[in-house]
CSV table of C-alpha atoms in Angstrom, one decimal:
chain,number,residue,atom,x,y,z
A,8,MET,CA,15.6,-2.9,19.3
A,9,LYS,CA,12.7,-1.5,17.6
A,10,VAL,CA,12.0,0.0,13.9
A,11,VAL,CA,9.2,2.6,13.7
A,12,LYS,CA,8.3,4.1,10.3
A,13,PHE,CA,6.0,7.5,10.7
A,14,GLY,CA,3.4,8.6,7.8
A,15,GLY,CA,3.2,11.6,5.5
A,16,SER,CA,0.3,13.0,7.9
A,17,SER,CA,2.9,12.0,10.7
A,18,LEU,CA,5.3,14.8,9.8
A,19,ALA,CA,3.2,16.8,7.7
A,20,SER,CA,3.7,20.4,10.3
A,21,GLY,CA,6.1,21.4,12.5
A,22,ASN,CA,4.4,20.3,15.5
A,23,GLN,CA,3.2,17.2,14.4
A,24,ILE,CA,7.9,16.0,14.0
A,25,GLU,CA,7.6,17.8,17.9
A,26,LYS,CA,5.0,14.7,18.8
A,27,VAL,CA,7.2,12.6,16.5
A,28,PHE,CA,9.9,13.7,18.6
A,29,GLN,CA,8.5,12.6,22.2
A,30,ILE,CA,7.2,9.3,20.7
A,31,VAL,CA,10.8,8.3,20.0
A,32,ILE,CA,12.8,9.0,22.5
A,33,SER,CA,10.3,8.2,25.3
A,34,ASP,CA,11.6,4.7,24.5
A,35,PRO,CA,14.5,4.1,23.8
A,36,GLU,CA,14.5,1.0,22.4
A,37,ARG,CA,13.0,2.3,19.3
A,38,LYS,CA,16.6,3.1,17.0
A,39,VAL,CA,15.8,3.2,13.6
A,40,VAL,CA,13.4,5.8,12.7
A,41,VAL,CA,11.5,5.9,9.0
A,42,VAL,CA,10.9,9.1,7.3
A,43,SER,CA,7.8,9.8,5.0
A,44,ALA,CA,7.5,12.9,2.9
A,45,PRO,CA,5.1,16.2,4.2
A,46,GLY,CA,1.4,14.9,3.8
A,47,LYS,CA,-1.7,17.2,3.8
A,48,ARG,CA,-1.8,19.0,6.0
A,49,PHE,CA,-5.4,20.0,6.2
A,50,ALA,CA,-8.1,18.2,3.4
A,51,GLU,CA,-7.6,20.9,0.2
A,52,ASP,CA,-3.7,20.4,0.7
A,53,GLN,CA,-1.7,18.5,-1.3
A,54,LYS,CA,1.6,16.0,-0.4
A,55,VAL,CA,4.4,16.7,-1.2
A,56,THR,CA,4.8,13.7,-3.1
A,57,ASP,CA,2.2,14.7,-5.7
A,58,LEU,CA,3.7,17.9,-6.5
A,59,LEU,CA,6.6,16.5,-7.2
A,60,ILE,CA,5.4,14.4,-9.9
A,61,GLU,CA,4.4,17.0,-11.1
A,62,CYS,CA,6.9,19.3,-11.1
A,63,ALA,CA,9.3,15.8,-12.3
A,64,GLU,CA,6.0,15.6,-15.8
A,65,ARG,CA,6.4,19.2,-16.1
A,66,CYS,CA,10.4,19.1,-16.5
A,67,LEU,CA,9.9,16.1,-19.7
A,68,SER,CA,7.3,18.1,-21.2
A,69,ASN,CA,9.4,21.1,-21.5
A,70,GLN,CA,6.7,23.4,-19.2
A,71,ASP,CA,7.3,25.9,-16.4
A,72,SER,CA,7.7,23.9,-13.4
A,73,GLU,CA,8.9,27.2,-11.2
A,74,GLU,CA,5.9,27.5,-9.5
A,75,ILE,CA,5.5,24.0,-8.1
A,76,VAL,CA,9.2,24.1,-7.3
A,77,SER,CA,8.6,27.6,-5.1
A,78,ALA,CA,5.4,25.6,-3.6
A,79,VAL,CA,7.4,22.0,-2.4
A,80,ILE,CA,10.6,24.3,-1.1
A,81,LYS,CA,7.9,26.5,0.3
A,82,ARG,CA,6.4,23.0,2.8
A,83,TYR,CA,9.8,22.3,3.8
A,84,SER,CA,11.2,25.9,4.9
A,85,THR,CA,7.3,26.2,6.5
A,86,ILE,CA,8.4,23.1,8.6
A,87,ALA,CA,11.7,24.6,9.6
A,88,GLU,CA,10.9,28.0,10.9
A,89,GLU,CA,7.7,26.3,12.9
A,90,LEU,CA,11.2,24.2,14.5
A,91,GLN,CA,13.2,27.2,14.7
A,92,LEU,CA,16.1,25.6,12.1
A,93,PRO,CA,18.6,27.0,10.5
A,94,SER,CA,18.2,28.6,7.3
A,95,GLU,CA,20.8,25.9,5.7
A,96,ILE,CA,18.8,22.9,5.7
A,97,ILE,CA,16.2,25.0,3.0
A,98,SER,CA,19.0,25.6,1.2
A,99,GLU,CA,20.5,21.7,1.4
A,100,ILE,CA,17.2,20.7,0.7
A,101,GLN,CA,16.8,23.2,-2.5
A,102,ALA,CA,19.9,22.4,-4.1
A,103,ASP,CA,19.2,18.6,-3.9
A,104,LEU,CA,16.4,19.1,-5.9
A,105,GLU,CA,17.6,21.3,-8.1
A,106,ALA,CA,20.5,18.8,-8.7
A,107,ARG,CA,17.5,16.4,-9.7
A,108,LEU,CA,15.7,18.3,-12.2
A,109,ASN,CA,19.0,19.3,-14.3
A,110,GLY,CA,19.4,15.8,-14.5
A,111,ASP,CA,19.7,13.2,-17.1
A,112,ARG,CA,15.9,12.9,-18.8
A,113,SER,CA,16.3,10.6,-20.9
A,114,LYS,CA,14.6,7.9,-19.0
A,115,PRO,CA,11.8,9.4,-18.4
A,116,GLU,CA,10.8,6.7,-15.8
A,117,ARG,CA,13.7,6.9,-13.5
A,118,PHE,CA,14.3,10.8,-13.9
A,119,ILE,CA,10.1,10.6,-11.8
A,120,ASP,CA,11.6,8.0,-9.8
A,121,ARG,CA,15.0,10.4,-8.7
A,122,VAL,CA,13.1,13.7,-8.3
A,123,LYS,CA,9.9,12.2,-5.7
A,124,ALA,CA,12.2,10.0,-3.9
A,125,SER,CA,13.1,13.5,-2.9
A,126,GLY,CA,10.2,14.0,-0.7
A,127,GLU,CA,11.2,11.2,1.6
A,128,ASP,CA,14.9,11.9,1.6
A,129,ASN,CA,15.3,15.1,2.3
A,130,HIS,CA,12.4,15.2,5.1
A,131,ALA,CA,15.0,12.9,6.9
A,132,LYS,CA,17.6,15.2,6.9
A,133,LEU,CA,15.1,17.9,8.4
A,134,VAL,CA,14.0,16.0,11.0
A,135,ALA,CA,17.5,14.7,11.9
A,136,ALA,CA,17.9,18.6,12.6
A,137,PHE,CA,15.8,19.5,14.4
A,138,PHE,CA,16.4,16.6,16.2
A,139,GLN,CA,20.4,17.0,16.9
A,140,GLU,CA,19.1,20.6,17.6
A,141,GLN,CA,17.5,18.8,20.6
A,142,GLY,CA,20.1,17.9,21.7
A,143,VAL,CA,19.6,14.2,21.0
A,144,GLU,CA,22.2,12.0,18.5
A,145,ALA,CA,21.1,11.4,15.5
A,146,SER,CA,21.7,11.1,12.7
A,147,TYR,CA,20.5,11.1,8.1
A,148,VAL,CA,21.1,7.7,6.8
A,149,ASN,CA,21.4,7.4,2.7
A,150,PRO,CA,20.1,4.4,1.7
A,151,GLY,CA,22.1,3.9,-0.9
A,152,GLU,CA,25.2,4.0,1.5
A,153,ALA,CA,23.5,1.7,3.8
A,154,GLY,CA,22.8,-0.8,1.6
A,155,LEU,CA,19.4,-0.8,0.6
A,156,LEU,CA,19.8,-2.2,-2.9
A,157,VAL,CA,17.1,-3.1,-5.3
A,158,SER,CA,15.3,-3.9,-8.7
A,159,ALA,CA,16.1,-1.7,-11.6
A,160,GLU,CA,12.2,-1.1,-12.6
A,161,PRO,CA,10.6,2.8,-11.8
A,162,GLY,CA,7.8,3.0,-9.5
A,163,ASN,CA,7.9,-0.8,-8.8
A,164,ALA,CA,11.2,-1.8,-7.3
A,165,GLN,CA,11.9,-5.2,-5.4
A,166,VAL,CA,14.2,-5.8,-2.4
A,167,LEU,CA,17.4,-7.1,-3.3
A,168,PRO,CA,18.2,-10.6,-0.7
A,169,GLU,CA,22.0,-8.9,-0.5
A,170,ALA,CA,20.3,-5.9,1.0
A,171,TYR,CA,19.1,-7.6,4.3
A,172,GLU,CA,22.9,-8.5,5.0
A,173,ARG,CA,24.2,-4.9,4.7
A,174,LEU,CA,21.6,-3.4,6.4
A,175,HIS,CA,22.0,-5.2,9.5
A,176,SER,CA,25.2,-3.5,9.9
A,177,LEU,CA,22.8,-0.9,10.7
A,178,ARG,CA,22.8,-1.7,14.3
A,179,GLU,CA,26.7,-0.8,15.1
A,180,ARG,CA,25.6,2.8,14.5
A,181,SER,CA,25.2,4.9,17.5
A,182,GLY,CA,23.0,7.4,17.8
A,183,LEU,CA,19.6,7.2,16.6
A,184,LEU,CA,19.4,6.9,12.7
A,185,ILE,CA,16.9,9.5,10.9
A,186,PHE,CA,16.1,7.5,7.4
A,187,PRO,CA,14.1,7.9,4.3
A,188,GLY,CA,11.5,5.7,3.6
A,189,PHE,CA,10.1,4.8,-0.3
A,190,PHE,CA,13.0,4.6,-2.4
A,191,GLY,CA,16.8,2.3,-2.6
A,192,PHE,CA,19.2,1.7,-4.7
A,193,SER,CA,20.0,-0.3,-7.9
A,194,LYS,CA,23.3,-1.7,-8.1
A,195,GLU,CA,24.4,1.2,-10.8
A,196,GLY,CA,23.9,3.1,-8.0
A,197,GLU,CA,20.8,4.7,-9.5
A,198,VAL,CA,17.5,5.3,-7.3
A,199,PHE,CA,14.8,3.3,-7.5
A,200,THR,CA,11.1,3.9,-6.1
A,201,PHE,CA,9.0,1.3,-4.1
A,202,SER,CA,5.1,1.6,-5.2
A,203,ARG,CA,3.4,4.9,-3.6
A,204,SER,CA,3.1,4.5,0.3
A,205,GLY,CA,6.5,2.6,-0.2
A,206,SER,CA,7.7,3.5,2.8
A,207,ASP,CA,5.8,0.7,4.9
A,208,ILE,CA,7.8,-1.2,2.7
A,209,THR,CA,11.1,0.5,3.5
A,210,GLY,CA,10.2,0.3,7.0
A,211,SER,CA,9.3,-3.2,7.1
A,212,ILE,CA,12.6,-3.7,5.3
A,213,LEU,CA,14.9,-2.3,8.1
A,214,ALA,CA,12.9,-4.8,10.7
A,215,ASN,CA,13.8,-7.3,8.3
A,216,GLY,CA,17.6,-6.3,7.9
A,217,LEU,CA,18.3,-5.6,11.3
A,218,LYS,CA,17.2,-8.4,13.3
A,219,ALA,CA,14.3,-5.7,14.9
A,220,ASP,CA,11.8,-7.4,18.1
A,221,LEU,CA,9.5,-4.9,16.7
A,222,TYR,CA,8.0,-2.8,13.8
A,223,GLU,CA,6.2,0.0,14.8
A,224,ASN,CA,4.0,1.7,11.6
A,225,PHE,CA,2.6,5.3,12.6
A,226,THR,CA,-0.6,6.3,10.8
A,227,ASP,CA,-3.5,8.7,11.5
A,228,VAL,CA,-5.6,6.2,13.4
A,229,ASP,CA,-5.5,4.3,16.5
A,230,ALA,CA,-6.0,1.1,15.2
A,231,VAL,CA,-7.2,-0.7,12.3
A,232,TYR,CA,-10.8,-1.3,12.3
A,233,SER,CA,-12.8,-4.1,11.6
A,234,VAL,CA,-14.4,-2.0,8.8
A,235,ASN,CA,-13.7,1.5,6.7
A,236,PRO,CA,-14.8,3.9,8.6
A,237,TYR,CA,-15.9,6.3,6.1
A,238,ILE,CA,-18.0,4.0,5.6
A,239,LEU,CA,-19.5,2.4,9.2
A,240,LYS,CA,-19.1,4.7,11.7
A,241,ARG,CA,-16.9,3.9,15.3
A,242,PRO,CA,-16.8,-0.1,13.6
A,243,LYS,CA,-15.0,-2.8,15.6
A,244,GLU,CA,-10.8,-2.1,16.6
A,245,ILE,CA,-9.0,-5.2,15.7
A,246,LYS,CA,-6.0,-5.6,18.5
A,247,GLU,CA,-4.5,-8.6,16.8
A,248,LEU,CA,-4.5,-10.5,13.8
A,249,THR,CA,-2.1,-12.2,11.8
A,250,TYR,CA,-0.2,-11.7,8.7
A,251,ARG,CA,-2.6,-13.6,5.9
A,252,GLU,CA,-5.8,-11.7,7.5
A,253,MET,CA,-3.9,-7.7,7.2
A,254,ARG,CA,-2.6,-8.6,3.8
A,255,GLU,CA,-5.7,-9.9,2.8
A,256,LEU,CA,-7.2,-6.6,4.3
A,257,SER,CA,-4.7,-4.3,2.2
A,258,TYR,CA,-4.9,-5.8,-0.7
A,259,ALA,CA,-8.4,-4.3,-0.7
A,260,GLY,CA,-9.0,-1.9,0.4
A,261,PHE,CA,-7.9,-0.8,4.1
A,262,THR,CA,-4.9,1.9,3.3
A,263,VAL,CA,-4.0,1.7,6.7
A,264,LEU,CA,-0.7,-0.4,5.7
A,265,HIS,CA,0.6,-1.1,2.3
A,266,ASP,CA,-0.5,-4.5,0.9
A,267,GLU,CA,3.3,-5.3,0.5
A,268,ALA,CA,5.3,-4.0,4.0
A,269,LEU,CA,4.7,-7.1,5.5
A,270,VAL,CA,6.2,-9.5,3.6
A,271,PRO,CA,9.3,-9.0,5.1
A,272,ALA,CA,8.2,-8.7,8.6
A,273,PHE,CA,6.9,-12.1,7.9
A,274,ARG,CA,9.9,-13.7,6.9
A,275,ALA,CA,11.1,-12.5,9.8
A,276,GLY,CA,8.6,-13.0,12.0
A,277,ILE,CA,9.3,-9.8,13.5
A,278,PRO,CA,5.6,-8.0,14.5
A,279,VAL,CA,4.7,-5.3,13.1
A,280,GLN,CA,2.2,-2.6,15.7
A,281,ILE,CA,-0.6,-0.1,14.1
A,282,LYS,CA,-0.1,3.0,16.6
A,283,ASN,CA,-1.6,6.6,16.1
A,284,THR,CA,1.4,9.1,16.5
A,285,ASN,CA,-2.1,11.7,17.7
A,286,ASN,CA,-2.5,9.3,20.1
A,287,PRO,CA,0.4,7.7,21.3
A,288,ALA,CA,-1.4,5.7,24.1
A,289,ALA,CA,-3.8,4.0,22.5
A,290,PRO,CA,-2.7,0.1,22.7
A,291,GLY,CA,-3.0,0.1,18.2
A,292,THR,CA,-3.3,-2.8,16.4
A,293,ARG,CA,-0.2,-6.1,16.6
A,294,ILE,CA,0.0,-7.9,13.7
A,295,VAL,CA,1.2,-11.6,14.5
A,296,TYR,CA,2.3,-15.1,12.5
A,297,GLU,CA,-0.7,-16.5,14.5
A,298,ARG,CA,-3.2,-15.7,16.9
A,299,ASP,CA,-6.1,-16.9,19.2
A,300,ASN,CA,-9.3,-17.9,16.7
A,301,THR,CA,-11.6,-15.9,19.5
A,302,ASN,CA,-14.0,-13.5,17.8
A,303,GLY,CA,-15.5,-15.1,15.4
A,304,PRO,CA,-14.8,-16.7,12.2
A,305,VAL,CA,-14.1,-13.0,11.3
A,306,ILE,CA,-11.9,-10.6,11.1
A,307,GLY,CA,-12.8,-7.8,8.8
A,308,ILE,CA,-14.4,-6.9,6.1
A,309,ALA,CA,-12.9,-4.5,3.2
A,310,SER,CA,-14.0,-3.5,0.0
A,311,ASP,CA,-12.9,-1.4,-3.7
A,312,GLN,CA,-14.0,-0.1,-6.1
A,313,GLY,CA,-13.0,0.2,-10.3
A,314,PHE,CA,-13.0,-3.5,-10.9
A,315,CYS,CA,-14.5,-5.3,-14.0
A,316,SER,CA,-14.7,-8.8,-15.3
A,317,ILE,CA,-14.5,-10.1,-18.3
A,318,TYR,CA,-17.1,-13.3,-19.0
A,319,VAL,CA,-16.4,-16.1,-21.6
A,320,SER,CA,-18.0,-19.0,-22.1
A,321,LYS,CA,-17.5,-22.1,-24.1
A,322,TYR,CA,-19.3,-25.5,-24.3
A,323,LEU,CA,-17.0,-28.4,-22.9
A,324,MET,CA,-14.3,-25.4,-21.9
A,325,ASN,CA,-13.4,-28.1,-19.5
A,326,ARG,CA,-12.1,-30.3,-22.1
A,327,GLU,CA,-9.9,-28.2,-23.2
A,328,ILE,CA,-6.3,-28.4,-22.9
A,329,GLY,CA,-4.6,-24.3,-22.8
A,330,PHE,CA,-7.8,-22.9,-23.0
A,331,GLY,CA,-6.9,-20.6,-19.8
A,332,ARG,CA,-3.2,-19.8,-21.5
A,333,LYS,CA,-4.6,-19.3,-24.2
A,334,LEU,CA,-7.0,-16.5,-22.8
A,335,LEU,CA,-4.5,-15.0,-20.4
A,336,SER,CA,-1.7,-14.6,-23.4
A,337,ILE,CA,-4.1,-12.5,-24.5
A,338,LEU,CA,-4.5,-10.1,-22.5
A,339,GLU,CA,-1.1,-10.6,-21.8
A,340,GLU,CA,-0.3,-8.6,-25.3
A,341,PHE,CA,-2.0,-6.1,-24.5
A,342,GLY,CA,-0.5,-5.0,-21.7
A,343,LEU,CA,-2.8,-5.9,-19.0
A,344,SER,CA,-2.5,-7.5,-15.3
A,345,TYR,CA,-5.5,-9.4,-13.8
A,346,GLU,CA,-6.1,-9.9,-10.4
A,347,HIS,CA,-8.9,-12.7,-10.2
A,348,THR,CA,-9.9,-16.1,-12.1
A,349,PRO,CA,-13.3,-18.1,-10.9
A,350,SER,CA,-14.2,-20.4,-12.9
A,351,GLY,CA,-16.6,-23.2,-13.5
A,352,ILE,CA,-16.7,-26.5,-16.3
A,353,ASP,CA,-18.3,-23.9,-19.5
A,354,ASP,CA,-17.1,-20.6,-18.0
A,355,ILE,CA,-14.6,-18.6,-16.7
A,356,SER,CA,-14.2,-14.8,-15.6
A,357,ILE,CA,-11.1,-12.5,-14.8
A,358,ILE,CA,-11.3,-9.7,-13.0
A,359,LEU,CA,-9.3,-6.8,-13.6
A,360,ARG,CA,-8.9,-3.6,-12.7
A,361,GLU,CA,-10.7,-1.0,-15.0
A,362,ASN,CA,-8.6,2.3,-15.6
A,363,GLN,CA,-6.4,-0.5,-18.0
A,364,PHE,CA,-9.2,-0.2,-20.5
A,365,GLU,CA,-10.4,2.0,-23.2
A,366,VAL,CA,-13.4,1.7,-24.7
A,367,GLU,CA,-10.8,0.4,-28.8
A,368,MET,CA,-9.2,-2.2,-26.5
A,369,GLU,CA,-12.3,-3.7,-25.0
A,370,ARG,CA,-14.0,-4.5,-28.5
A,371,GLU,CA,-10.5,-5.7,-30.1
A,372,ILE,CA,-10.3,-8.2,-27.4
A,373,THR,CA,-14.0,-9.0,-27.6
A,374,LYS,CA,-13.3,-9.8,-31.9
A,375,ARG,CA,-9.7,-11.9,-30.6
A,376,ILE,CA,-11.3,-13.7,-27.9
A,377,ILE,CA,-14.2,-14.7,-30.6
A,378,ALA,CA,-12.1,-15.5,-32.9
A,379,GLU,CA,-9.0,-17.1,-31.3
A,380,LEU,CA,-10.3,-19.2,-28.7
A,381,HIS,CA,-14.0,-19.3,-30.5
A,382,ALA,CA,-15.9,-18.5,-27.4
A,383,ASP,CA,-19.7,-19.3,-27.3
A,384,GLU,CA,-20.3,-15.7,-25.4
A,385,VAL,CA,-17.8,-13.1,-24.2
A,386,LYS,CA,-18.8,-10.2,-22.1
A,387,PHE,CA,-17.5,-7.1,-20.2
A,388,GLU,CA,-18.7,-6.4,-16.6
A,389,HIS,CA,-18.5,-2.7,-15.7
A,390,SER,CA,-17.9,-0.6,-12.1
A,391,LEU,CA,-17.4,-3.3,-9.3
A,392,ALA,CA,-16.8,-3.5,-6.5
A,393,LEU,CA,-14.8,-6.2,-5.0
A,394,ILE,CA,-15.6,-7.0,-0.8
A,395,MET,CA,-13.1,-9.2,1.1
A,396,VAL,CA,-14.6,-10.7,3.9
A,397,VAL,CA,-11.4,-11.9,5.6
A,398,GLY,CA,-10.5,-14.2,8.9
A,399,GLU,CA,-8.5,-17.0,10.2
A,400,GLY,CA,-11.4,-18.5,11.5
A,401,MET,CA,-13.4,-19.2,9.0
A,402,ARG,CA,-11.4,-22.3,8.8
A,403,HIS,CA,-12.8,-23.3,11.6
A,404,ASN,CA,-16.7,-22.5,10.6
A,405,VAL,CA,-19.1,-24.1,9.3
A,406,GLY,CA,-21.4,-22.2,7.5
A,407,THR,CA,-20.1,-18.8,7.3
A,408,MET,CA,-20.0,-18.4,3.1
A,409,ALA,CA,-23.5,-19.2,3.7
A,410,ARG,CA,-24.5,-16.9,6.5
A,411,ALA,CA,-22.7,-13.8,3.8
A,412,SER,CA,-24.7,-14.9,1.2
A,413,LYS,CA,-27.6,-14.2,3.1
A,414,ALA,CA,-26.4,-11.3,4.8
A,415,LEU,CA,-26.5,-10.1,1.6
A,416,ALA,CA,-29.9,-11.3,0.3
A,417,ARG,CA,-31.4,-9.5,3.1
A,418,ALA,CA,-29.7,-6.1,2.0
A,419,SER,CA,-31.2,-7.2,-1.7
A,420,VAL,CA,-27.7,-6.8,-3.1
A,421,ASN,CA,-26.8,-9.2,-6.2
A,422,ILE,CA,-23.6,-10.5,-5.7
A,423,GLU,CA,-22.3,-10.8,-9.4
A,424,MET,CA,-19.6,-13.4,-8.4
A,425,ILE,CA,-18.6,-15.3,-5.7
A,426,ASN,CA,-14.6,-16.9,-5.3
A,427,GLN,CA,-12.7,-18.3,-1.6
A,428,GLY,CA,-8.7,-18.5,-1.7
A,429,SER,CA,-7.7,-22.7,-0.4
A,430,SER,CA,-6.2,-21.0,2.0
A,431,GLU,CA,-9.6,-20.3,3.5
A,432,VAL,CA,-8.7,-17.4,4.9
A,433,SER,CA,-10.7,-14.8,2.8
A,434,MET,CA,-13.7,-15.0,0.5
A,435,MET,CA,-14.5,-12.5,-1.8
A,436,PHE,CA,-17.8,-11.1,-3.6
A,437,GLY,CA,-18.4,-8.8,-6.4
A,438,VAL,CA,-20.9,-6.7,-6.6
A,439,LYS,CA,-22.1,-3.2,-8.3
A,440,GLU,CA,-20.4,-0.1,-7.2
A,441,VAL,CA,-23.6,1.3,-6.1
A,442,ASP,CA,-24.4,-1.4,-3.9
A,443,GLU,CA,-20.4,-1.6,-2.4
A,444,LYS,CA,-21.7,0.4,0.9
A,445,ARG,CA,-25.0,-1.0,1.6
A,446,ALA,CA,-22.9,-4.7,0.7
A,447,VAL,CA,-20.7,-3.8,3.8
A,448,GLN,CA,-23.1,-3.0,6.3
A,449,ALA,CA,-25.3,-5.6,6.1
A,450,LEU,CA,-22.1,-8.0,6.2
A,451,TYR,CA,-21.1,-5.9,9.5
A,452,GLU,CA,-24.0,-6.8,11.1
A,453,GLU,CA,-23.9,-10.3,10.4
A,454,PHE,CA,-20.5,-11.0,11.9
A,455,PHE,CA,-20.4,-8.3,14.2
A,456,VAL,CA,-23.4,-6.8,15.5
A,457,ALA,CA,-25.1,-10.1,15.5
A,458,VAL,CA,-22.0,-12.0,17.6
A,459,THR,CA,-23.5,-12.4,21.1
A,460,VAL,CA,-20.1,-11.5,23.6
């Protein structure tokens, strides 16, 4: 049995949904179809989820939202018209959205979650209606009734352990099951969403709960590439990689799969296959527990912008018990989360997402670190990009770090920070954002172009 998930671009129009239908019915092993909200049809288009968030925010500030509501309904009605579906489905979607918008607003974050979850929920109803019109036994599944229990964390829900056992009973239902992605229900019966692109997470949870043989994730690319195609033209496709490699690459900027989505599949040992809705014959990329390391030390190079670092220096820091805890507690009081903490004997750097900061907050943090920790130097470094070099083979190859550093030196890229995890599956370089593209190209040439086959 297979669980198959389709992204927003795969379901953005009637024509795309017809492709999805053909893909699903071509393989009788495909039992559960996880549906995203309609995505962009063209570059300037808006995702339905973005429209819904804007609509909810306007309602909370008592602004007129009628125009946005009309735009959302228009997206669904256009798709329904293209698929020649009865008008009743649009009436049902409109009534559902209006009920959510007129619901309780006393807890704004929960209100936004209920509204934005309607994107996937109503699209699943529409897709199920189309499958039924084609004479296929298919039914919409409500995540609450199915038992997808999640924590009560708006925009960051986590699946509860008991959900897996409840979801397993879906195996007993006949026909195709059309399941909305992106959200679940708390034990109190309220809607809570996963983080953005969370339909990937739903698919992985269902694959685990139903003990599927394979989780297929259909998107708009033929495979996972060794480098972002927007940075480098025609990079190598990755045929197979491990969960850990994909997790590292997703975290560092590979958007083909949500970085949290692999955890449920990984825990159940279920392989994941990345496929292209627009080219289903392409083999895609398979994500597995372990693989043969036959391609050299590096499988992929990912990068992401929007980071900054706080550099703290103090003589004999390494002998001061509790220094790191005190430093992180200051950041915690400001509501800041950190990404990495490379350190030396007299200094430490805290890497954070830059969008968490305001100028005044930066000044206050600097004052407190100097006053409370008696630091010799505190310095903020802005506009950093993190570049992740990933590969299970690095554990068995000597000199990978040296090769990467030399490649960056040849490209005249200054390294602001280096960090390597204890797993030796990845190494990270911090560089200035202006050097990101040149750095990635240099590393690609070192580990992929220069490799003799």
